[in-house]
Short mmCIF file of C-alpha atoms in Angstrom, two decimals:
data_model
loop_
_atom_site.label_atom_id
_atom_site.label_comp_id
_atom_site.label_asym_id
_atom_site.label_seq_id
_atom_site.Cartn_x
_atom_site.Cartn_y
_atom_site.Cartn_z
CA UNK T 1351 -27.44 8.52 -36.26
CA UNK T 1352 -25.68 11.35 -34.41
CA UNK T 1353 -28.32 10.62 -31.41
CA UNK T 1354 -27.00 7.07 -31.38
CA UNK T 1355 -23.40 8.26 -31.27
CA UNK T 1356 -24.22 10.54 -28.36
CA UNK T 1357 -25.79 7.83 -26.55
CA UNK T 1358 -22.85 5.49 -27.05
CA UNK T 1359 -20.46 8.14 -26.03
CA UNK T 1360 -22.48 8.94 -22.93
CA UNK T 1361 -22.75 5.34 -21.97
CA UNK T 1362 -18.86 5.02 -22.36
CA UNK T 1363 -18.30 8.11 -20.23
CA UNK T 1364 -20.65 6.80 -17.45
CA UNK T 1365 -19.28 3.28 -17.53
CA UNK T 1366 -15.60 4.45 -17.43
CA UNK T 1367 -16.43 6.94 -14.51
CA UNK T 1368 -18.07 4.04 -12.69
CA UNK T 1369 -14.86 1.87 -13.19
CA UNK T 1370 -12.71 4.86 -11.94
CA UNK T 1371 -14.98 5.29 -8.93
CA UNK T 1372 -14.74 1.66 -8.07
CA UNK T 1373 -10.94 1.80 -8.50
CA UNK T 1374 -10.85 4.65 -5.96
CA UNK T 1375 -13.24 2.75 -3.61
CA UNK T 1376 -10.96 -0.30 -3.87
CA UNK T 1377 -7.87 1.82 -3.02
CA UNK T 1378 -9.49 2.98 0.07
CA UNK T 1379 -11.34 -0.20 1.19
CA UNK T 1380 -9.08 -3.17 0.27
CA UNK T 1381 -6.97 -4.72 3.02
CA UNK T 1382 -3.43 -4.66 1.58
CA UNK T 1383 -1.09 -3.02 -0.67
CA UNK T 1384 -1.27 -5.62 -3.45
CA UNK T 1385 -5.03 -5.70 -3.78
CA UNK T 1386 -4.99 -1.95 -3.71
CA UNK T 1387 -2.52 -1.89 -6.55
CA UNK T 1388 -4.56 -4.37 -8.44
CA UNK T 1389 -7.65 -2.20 -8.02
CA UNK T 1390 -5.98 0.94 -9.03
CA UNK T 1391 -4.25 -0.63 -12.04
CA UNK T 1392 -6.89 -2.71 -13.60
CA UNK T 1393 -10.12 -0.71 -12.92
CA UNK T 1394 -8.35 2.63 -13.50
CA UNK T 1395 -6.97 1.50 -16.83
CA UNK T 1396 -10.40 0.01 -18.06
CA UNK T 1397 -12.17 3.25 -16.88
CA UNK T 1398 -9.79 5.74 -18.46
CA UNK T 1399 -9.69 3.58 -21.57
CA UNK T 1400 -13.42 3.76 -21.87
CA UNK T 1401 -13.39 7.50 -21.31
CA UNK T 1402 -10.71 8.15 -23.90
CA UNK T 1403 -12.67 5.80 -26.33
CA UNK T 1404 -15.64 8.09 -25.86
CA UNK T 1405 -13.31 10.88 -26.73
CA UNK T 1406 -12.07 9.21 -29.74
CA UNK T 1407 -15.60 8.71 -30.94
CA UNK T 1408 -16.67 12.32 -30.13
CA UNK T 1409 -13.69 13.98 -31.82
CA UNK T 1410 -14.10 15.19 -35.37
CA UNK T 1411 -10.39 15.66 -36.07
CA UNK T 1412 -8.26 12.63 -37.04
CA UNK T 1413 -5.28 13.73 -34.79
CA UNK T 1414 -7.38 13.92 -31.69
CA UNK T 1415 -8.80 10.29 -32.38
CA UNK T 1416 -5.26 8.99 -32.88
CA UNK T 1417 -4.01 10.70 -29.76
CA UNK T 1418 -6.91 9.15 -27.80
CA UNK T 1419 -6.15 5.65 -29.20
CA UNK T 1420 -2.51 6.16 -28.53
CA UNK T 1421 -3.44 7.02 -24.92
CA UNK T 1422 -5.61 3.90 -24.54
CA UNK T 1423 -2.68 1.71 -25.80
CA UNK T 1424 -0.25 3.44 -23.47
CA UNK T 1425 -2.47 2.95 -20.39
CA UNK T 1426 -3.14 -0.67 -21.22
CA UNK T 1427 0.43 -1.30 -21.76
CA UNK T 1428 2.03 0.50 -18.84
CA UNK T 1429 -0.46 0.34 -15.88
CA UNK T 1430 -0.26 -3.42 -15.38
CA UNK T 1431 3.40 -3.54 -15.79
CA UNK T 1432 4.17 -0.80 -13.31
CA UNK T 1433 1.75 -2.25 -10.75
CA UNK T 1434 3.51 -5.57 -11.16
CA UNK T 1435 6.84 -4.07 -10.55
CA UNK T 1436 5.55 -2.01 -7.53
CA UNK T 1437 4.00 -5.10 -6.10
CA UNK T 1438 7.24 -7.15 -6.51
CA UNK T 1439 9.30 -4.42 -4.88
CA UNK T 1440 6.88 -4.18 -2.14
CA UNK T 1441 7.13 -8.05 -1.65
CA UNK T 1442 10.88 -7.86 -1.58
CA UNK T 1443 11.03 -4.96 0.93
CA UNK T 1444 8.72 -6.97 3.21
CA UNK T 1445 5.18 -5.69 3.05
CA UNK T 1446 2.98 -8.42 4.29
CA UNK T 1447 0.03 -9.85 2.63
CA UNK T 1448 -3.46 -9.80 4.08
CA UNK T 1449 -3.84 -12.70 6.52
CA UNK T 1450 -6.90 -13.88 4.49
CA UNK T 1451 -4.85 -14.34 1.37
CA UNK T 1452 -5.13 -18.00 0.14
CA UNK T 1453 -2.01 -18.42 -1.74
CA UNK T 1454 1.41 -16.96 -1.78
CA UNK T 1455 3.34 -18.10 -4.97
CA UNK T 1456 6.33 -15.80 -4.74
CA UNK T 1457 9.59 -17.41 -3.89
CA UNK T 1458 11.40 -16.36 -0.74
CA UNK T 1459 13.38 -13.21 -1.72
CA UNK T 1460 16.05 -11.76 0.45
CA UNK T 1461 17.05 -8.17 0.13
CA UNK T 1462 20.91 -7.98 -0.53
CA UNK T 1463 23.16 -5.36 1.17
CA UNK T 1464 25.74 -5.65 -1.74
CA UNK T 1465 27.28 -2.32 -2.58
CA UNK T 1466 26.44 -0.83 -5.96
CA UNK T 1467 28.89 -0.59 -8.78
CA UNK T 1468 28.41 3.28 -8.90
CA UNK T 1469 31.13 5.44 -7.24
CA UNK T 1470 30.29 7.02 -4.06
CA UNK T 1471 29.02 10.52 -3.97
CA UNK T 1472 29.11 11.40 -0.32
CA UNK T 1473 31.41 10.51 2.71
CA UNK T 1474 28.46 8.58 4.12
CA UNK T 1475 28.37 6.37 1.08
CA UNK T 1476 32.15 5.42 1.50
CA UNK T 1477 31.70 3.77 4.84
CA UNK T 1478 30.09 0.30 5.40
CA UNK T 1479 28.64 1.58 8.52
CA UNK T 1480 25.96 3.45 6.71
CA UNK T 1481 24.96 0.21 4.86
CA UNK T 1482 24.85 -1.85 8.12
CA UNK T 1483 22.76 0.94 9.72
CA UNK T 1484 20.15 0.82 6.79
CA UNK T 1485 19.89 -2.93 6.95
CA UNK T 1486 19.44 -2.87 10.83
CA UNK T 1487 16.58 -0.18 10.60
CA UNK T 1488 14.83 -2.35 8.02
CA UNK T 1489 14.98 -5.43 10.34
CA UNK T 1490 13.59 -3.39 13.28
CA UNK T 1491 10.79 -1.93 11.31
CA UNK T 1492 7.37 -1.81 13.24
CA UNK T 1493 4.58 -3.70 11.68
CA UNK T 1494 2.40 -1.50 9.44
CA UNK T 1495 -1.12 -0.78 10.40
CA UNK T 1496 -3.71 -1.18 7.74
CA UNK T 1497 -7.03 0.45 7.00
CA UNK T 1498 -8.87 -2.33 8.56
CA UNK T 1499 -7.06 -2.01 11.83
CA UNK T 1500 -7.69 1.84 11.86
CA UNK T 1501 -11.36 1.24 11.20
CA UNK T 1502 -11.64 -0.98 14.20
CA UNK T 1503 -10.41 1.52 16.60
#
């Protein structure tokens, strides 16, 4: 019976490590920031979840098992949400999608230059010139070079 547990734990660790390696490969090889985030959040969560499940099966103490299960729950809860928020912020700021993307369902979002409700903390924050300068720098941003363009050179 213990040999079967060792085989299951070993398989979970190997499969989890494979998922994590594929997530790392996806971060390096995929064409744009959105697909990279998808790879890192989904495959990384599954891989770390499988490794933590192997830890939960291997541990002999109940507190270790509960911590591993809580960590799995935490990973599965937070990684997709944080990746979604990062992707939405990237889209709002203006990171372009890969030209081979088939569908863009996000509505047109314009960044606002409205002043915040927090009081200014420095003399630069008190002038409207600083906000105008930030907006003009964003509009004059050079296009980003992706990994695919770097590999071609």
